[in-house]
PDB file of C-alpha atoms in Angstrom:
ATOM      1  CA  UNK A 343       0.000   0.000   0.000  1.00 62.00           C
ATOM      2  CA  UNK A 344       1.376   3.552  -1.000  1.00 67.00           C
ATOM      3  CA  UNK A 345       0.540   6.543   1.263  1.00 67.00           C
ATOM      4  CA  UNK A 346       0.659   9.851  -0.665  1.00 73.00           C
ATOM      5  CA  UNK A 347       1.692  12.348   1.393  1.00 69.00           C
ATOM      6  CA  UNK A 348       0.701  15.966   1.112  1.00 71.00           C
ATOM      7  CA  UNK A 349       3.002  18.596   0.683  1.00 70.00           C
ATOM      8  CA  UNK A 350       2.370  21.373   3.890  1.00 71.00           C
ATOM      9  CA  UNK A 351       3.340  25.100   3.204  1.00 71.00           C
ATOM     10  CA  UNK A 352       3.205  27.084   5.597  1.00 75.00           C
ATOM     11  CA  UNK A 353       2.723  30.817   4.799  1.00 75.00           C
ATOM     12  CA  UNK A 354       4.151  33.846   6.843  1.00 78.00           C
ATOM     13  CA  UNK A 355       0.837  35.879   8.750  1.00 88.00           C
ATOM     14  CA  UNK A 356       0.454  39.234   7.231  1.00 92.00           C
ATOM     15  CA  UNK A 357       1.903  41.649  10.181  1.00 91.00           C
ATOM     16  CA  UNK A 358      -0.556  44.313  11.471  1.00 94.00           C
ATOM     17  CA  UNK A 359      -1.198  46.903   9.212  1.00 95.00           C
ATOM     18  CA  UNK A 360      -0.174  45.298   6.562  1.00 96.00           C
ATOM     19  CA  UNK A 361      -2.660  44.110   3.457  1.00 96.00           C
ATOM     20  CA  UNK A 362      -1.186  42.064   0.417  1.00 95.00           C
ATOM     21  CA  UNK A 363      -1.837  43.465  -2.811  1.00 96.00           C
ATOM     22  CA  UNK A 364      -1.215  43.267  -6.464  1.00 97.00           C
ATOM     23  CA  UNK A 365       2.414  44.329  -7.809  1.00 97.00           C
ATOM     24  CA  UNK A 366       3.471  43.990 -11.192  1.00 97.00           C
ATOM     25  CA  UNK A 367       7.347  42.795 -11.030  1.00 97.00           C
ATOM     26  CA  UNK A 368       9.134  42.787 -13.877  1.00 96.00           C
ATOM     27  CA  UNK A 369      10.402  45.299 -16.257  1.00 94.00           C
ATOM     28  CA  UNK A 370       8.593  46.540 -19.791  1.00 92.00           C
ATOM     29  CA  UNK A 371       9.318  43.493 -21.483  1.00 94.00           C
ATOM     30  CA  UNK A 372       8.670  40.313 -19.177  1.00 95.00           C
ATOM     31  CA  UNK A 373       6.343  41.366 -15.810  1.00 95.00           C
ATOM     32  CA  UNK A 374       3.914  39.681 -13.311  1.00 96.00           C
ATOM     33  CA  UNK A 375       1.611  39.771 -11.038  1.00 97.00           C
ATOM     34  CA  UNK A 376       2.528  38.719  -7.422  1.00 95.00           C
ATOM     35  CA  UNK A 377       1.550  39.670  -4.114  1.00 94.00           C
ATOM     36  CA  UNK A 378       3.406  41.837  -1.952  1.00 95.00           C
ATOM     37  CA  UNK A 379       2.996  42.999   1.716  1.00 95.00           C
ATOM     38  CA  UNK A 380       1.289  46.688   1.815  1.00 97.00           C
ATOM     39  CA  UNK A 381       1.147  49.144   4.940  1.00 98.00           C
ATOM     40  CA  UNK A 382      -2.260  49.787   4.927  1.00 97.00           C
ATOM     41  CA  UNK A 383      -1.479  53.691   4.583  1.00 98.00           C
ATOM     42  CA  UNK A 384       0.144  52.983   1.164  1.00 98.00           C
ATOM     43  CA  UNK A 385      -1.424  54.278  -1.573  1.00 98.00           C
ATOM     44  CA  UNK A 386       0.484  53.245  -4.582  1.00 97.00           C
ATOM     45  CA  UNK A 387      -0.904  51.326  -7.223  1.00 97.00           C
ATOM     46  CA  UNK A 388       1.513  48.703  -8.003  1.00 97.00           C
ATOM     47  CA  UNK A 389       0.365  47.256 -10.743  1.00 97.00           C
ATOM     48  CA  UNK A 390       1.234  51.131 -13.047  1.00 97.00           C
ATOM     49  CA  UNK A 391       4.067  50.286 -14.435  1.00 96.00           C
ATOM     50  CA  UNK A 392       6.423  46.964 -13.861  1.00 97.00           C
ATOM     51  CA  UNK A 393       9.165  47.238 -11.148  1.00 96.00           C
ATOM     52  CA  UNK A 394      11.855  45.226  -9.981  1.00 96.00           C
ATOM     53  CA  UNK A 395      10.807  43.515  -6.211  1.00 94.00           C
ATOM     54  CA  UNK A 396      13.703  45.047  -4.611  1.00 95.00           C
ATOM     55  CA  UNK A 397      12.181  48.453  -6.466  1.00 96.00           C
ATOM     56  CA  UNK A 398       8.718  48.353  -4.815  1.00 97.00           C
ATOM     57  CA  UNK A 399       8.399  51.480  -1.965  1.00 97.00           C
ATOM     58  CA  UNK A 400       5.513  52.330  -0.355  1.00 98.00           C
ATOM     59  CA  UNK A 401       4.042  56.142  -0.040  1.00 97.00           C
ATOM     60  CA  UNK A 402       1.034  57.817   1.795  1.00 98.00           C
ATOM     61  CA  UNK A 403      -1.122  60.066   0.350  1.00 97.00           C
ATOM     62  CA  UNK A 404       0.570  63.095   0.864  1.00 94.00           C
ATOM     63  CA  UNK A 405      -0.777  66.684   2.997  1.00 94.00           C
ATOM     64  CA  UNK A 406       0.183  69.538   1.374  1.00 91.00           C
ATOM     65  CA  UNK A 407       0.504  73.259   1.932  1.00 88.00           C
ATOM     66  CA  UNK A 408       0.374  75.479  -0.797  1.00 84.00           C
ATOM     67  CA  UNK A 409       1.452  79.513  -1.045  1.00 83.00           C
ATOM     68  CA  UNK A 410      -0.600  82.122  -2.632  1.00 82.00           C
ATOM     69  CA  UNK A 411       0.549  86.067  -2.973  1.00 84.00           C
ATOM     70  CA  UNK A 412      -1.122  88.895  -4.289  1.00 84.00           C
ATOM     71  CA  UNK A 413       1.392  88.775  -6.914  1.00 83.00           C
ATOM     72  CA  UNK A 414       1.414  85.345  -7.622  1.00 78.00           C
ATOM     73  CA  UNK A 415      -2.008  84.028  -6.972  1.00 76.00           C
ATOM     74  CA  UNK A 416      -2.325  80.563  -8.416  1.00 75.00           C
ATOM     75  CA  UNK A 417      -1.425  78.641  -4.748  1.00 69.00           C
ATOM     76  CA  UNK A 418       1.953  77.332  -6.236  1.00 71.00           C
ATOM     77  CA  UNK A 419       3.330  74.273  -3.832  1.00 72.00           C
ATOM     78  CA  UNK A 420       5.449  74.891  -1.081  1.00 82.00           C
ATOM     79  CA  UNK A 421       5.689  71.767   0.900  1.00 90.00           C
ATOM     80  CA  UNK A 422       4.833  68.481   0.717  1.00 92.00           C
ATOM     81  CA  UNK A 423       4.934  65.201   3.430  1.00 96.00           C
ATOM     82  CA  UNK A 424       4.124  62.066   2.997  1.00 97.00           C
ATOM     83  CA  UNK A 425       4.552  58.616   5.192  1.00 97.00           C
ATOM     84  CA  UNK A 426       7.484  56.084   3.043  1.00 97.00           C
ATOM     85  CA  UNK A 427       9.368  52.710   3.325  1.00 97.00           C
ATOM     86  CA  UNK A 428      11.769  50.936   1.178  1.00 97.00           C
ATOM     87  CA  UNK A 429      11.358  47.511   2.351  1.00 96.00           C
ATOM     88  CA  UNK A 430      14.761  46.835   0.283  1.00 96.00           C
ATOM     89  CA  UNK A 431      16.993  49.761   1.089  1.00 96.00           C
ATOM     90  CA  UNK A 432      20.494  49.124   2.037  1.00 96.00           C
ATOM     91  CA  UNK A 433      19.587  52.285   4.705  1.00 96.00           C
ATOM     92  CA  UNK A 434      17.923  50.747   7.755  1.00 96.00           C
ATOM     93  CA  UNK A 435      16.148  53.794   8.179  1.00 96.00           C
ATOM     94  CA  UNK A 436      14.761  54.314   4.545  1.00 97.00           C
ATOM     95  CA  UNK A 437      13.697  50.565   5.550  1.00 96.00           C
ATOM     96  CA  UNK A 438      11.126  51.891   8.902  1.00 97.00           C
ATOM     97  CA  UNK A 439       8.338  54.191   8.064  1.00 97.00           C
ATOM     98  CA  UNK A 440       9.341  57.440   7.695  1.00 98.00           C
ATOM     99  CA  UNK A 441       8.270  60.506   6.446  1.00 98.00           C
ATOM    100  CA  UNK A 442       9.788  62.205   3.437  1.00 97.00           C
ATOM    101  CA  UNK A 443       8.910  66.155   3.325  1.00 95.00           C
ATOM    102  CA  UNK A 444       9.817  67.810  -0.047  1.00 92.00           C
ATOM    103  CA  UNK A 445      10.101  71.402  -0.959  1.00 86.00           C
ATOM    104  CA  UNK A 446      10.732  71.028  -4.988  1.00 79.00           C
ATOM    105  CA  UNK A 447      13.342  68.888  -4.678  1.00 81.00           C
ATOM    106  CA  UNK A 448      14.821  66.008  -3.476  1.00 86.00           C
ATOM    107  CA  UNK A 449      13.010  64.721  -0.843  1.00 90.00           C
ATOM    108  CA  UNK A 450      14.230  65.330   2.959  1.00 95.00           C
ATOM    109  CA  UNK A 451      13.709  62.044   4.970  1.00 97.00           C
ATOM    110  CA  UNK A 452      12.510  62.703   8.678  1.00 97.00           C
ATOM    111  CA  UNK A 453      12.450  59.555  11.473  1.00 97.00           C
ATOM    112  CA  UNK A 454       9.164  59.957  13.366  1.00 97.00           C
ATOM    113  CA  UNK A 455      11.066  62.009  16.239  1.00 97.00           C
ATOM    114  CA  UNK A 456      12.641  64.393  13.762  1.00 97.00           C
ATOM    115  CA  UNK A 457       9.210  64.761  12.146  1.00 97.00           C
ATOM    116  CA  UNK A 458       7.495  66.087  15.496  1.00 97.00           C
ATOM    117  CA  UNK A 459      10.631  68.319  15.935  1.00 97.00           C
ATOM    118  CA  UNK A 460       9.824  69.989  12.368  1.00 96.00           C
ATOM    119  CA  UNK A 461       6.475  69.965  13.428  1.00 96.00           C
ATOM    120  CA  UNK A 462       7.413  71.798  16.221  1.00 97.00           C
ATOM    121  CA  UNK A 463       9.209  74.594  14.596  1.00 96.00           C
ATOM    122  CA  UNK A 464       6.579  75.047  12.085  1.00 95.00           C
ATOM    123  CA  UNK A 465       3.878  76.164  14.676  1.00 97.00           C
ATOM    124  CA  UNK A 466       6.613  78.238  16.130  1.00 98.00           C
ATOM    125  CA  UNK A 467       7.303  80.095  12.460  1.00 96.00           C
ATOM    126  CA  UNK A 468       3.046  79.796  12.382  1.00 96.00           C
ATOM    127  CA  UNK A 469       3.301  82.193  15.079  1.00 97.00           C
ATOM    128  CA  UNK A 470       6.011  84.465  14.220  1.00 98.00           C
ATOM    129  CA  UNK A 471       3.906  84.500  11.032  1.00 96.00           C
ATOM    130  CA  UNK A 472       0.870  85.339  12.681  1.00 97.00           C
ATOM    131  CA  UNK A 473       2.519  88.629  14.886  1.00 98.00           C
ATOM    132  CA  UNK A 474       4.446  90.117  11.331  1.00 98.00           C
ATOM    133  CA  UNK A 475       0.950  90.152  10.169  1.00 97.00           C
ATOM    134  CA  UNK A 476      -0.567  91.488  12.683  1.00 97.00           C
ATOM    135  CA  UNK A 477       2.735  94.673  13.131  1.00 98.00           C
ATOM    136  CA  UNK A 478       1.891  94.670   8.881  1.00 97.00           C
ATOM    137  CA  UNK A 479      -1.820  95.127   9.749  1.00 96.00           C
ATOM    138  CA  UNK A 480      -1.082  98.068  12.914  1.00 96.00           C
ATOM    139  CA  UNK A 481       1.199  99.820  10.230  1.00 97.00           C
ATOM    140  CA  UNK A 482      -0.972 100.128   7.418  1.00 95.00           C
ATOM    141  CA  UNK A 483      -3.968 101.191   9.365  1.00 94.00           C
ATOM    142  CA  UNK A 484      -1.711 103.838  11.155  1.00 92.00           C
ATOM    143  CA  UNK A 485      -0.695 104.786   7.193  1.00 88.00           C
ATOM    144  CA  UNK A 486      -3.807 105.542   6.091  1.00 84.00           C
ATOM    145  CA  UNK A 487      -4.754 107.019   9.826  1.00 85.00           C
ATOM    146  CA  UNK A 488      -2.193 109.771   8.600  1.00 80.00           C
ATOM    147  CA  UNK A 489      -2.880 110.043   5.453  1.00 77.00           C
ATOM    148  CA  UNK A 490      -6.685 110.965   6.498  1.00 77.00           C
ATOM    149  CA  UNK A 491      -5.307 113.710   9.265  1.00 75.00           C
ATOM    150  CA  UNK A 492      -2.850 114.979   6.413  1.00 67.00           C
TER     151      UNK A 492
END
């Protein structure tokens, strides 16, 4: 009598937060479609264009803050941060979550502590912002205060 025995394979568990999706791995000419592990804050698709596995990052949607003048009305960007990994980065850090904060360039990468830091000085500029406006705003309306008496 023969037994046939059945071949067991055992699969890793997804890790918290983590969803597997659809990449497309490969480059233009041969690609396809396996699964990869996902933070469930990415927002990439993919399966848009073929890249090699050790290629495949991860990115958040981003936030945004845009700059208008009266000179230049149209809201041009001015900064932009978004959550990142490289699962495959020789960088231990690029590896971690971490968020990348760009300014029209190259990106500036930011561990979660440096982040909160930056955060930090940004409500402080906020409020330096906030009292130049509010000098600009006592100066004009002293201006025209002395243009009227004039």
């Amino acid at each position: 009598m023969t037994t046939t025995v059945q071949p067991t394979a055992t699969f890793p568990a997804i890790k918290p937060g983590h969803r597997l999706v659809a990449a497309l791995i490969g480059n233009q000419k041969s690609a396809h479609v396996a699964p990869v592990e996902c933070p469930t804050w990415c927002v990439e698709d993919h399966l848009a264009a073929p890249t090699m596995f050790e290629d495949v990052t991860h990115t958040s949607a981003s936030e945004d803050v845009g700059i208008s003048s009266f000179l230049k009305p149209d809201g041009s960007l001015l900064m932009y941060a978004m959550l990142q990994a490289d699962p495959a980065s020789s960088d231990e850090r690029l590896r971690q979550a971490h968020i990348g904060i760009e300014t029209g360039d190259m990106p500036e990468y930011h561990t979660p502590d440096m982040a909160e830091r930056f955060a930090d000085d940004l409500i402080a500029f906020a409020s330096q912002l906030r009292n130049l406006a509010r000098t600009a705003r006592l100066h004009n309306q002293a201006e025209a205060t002395q243009a009227v008496t004039a």
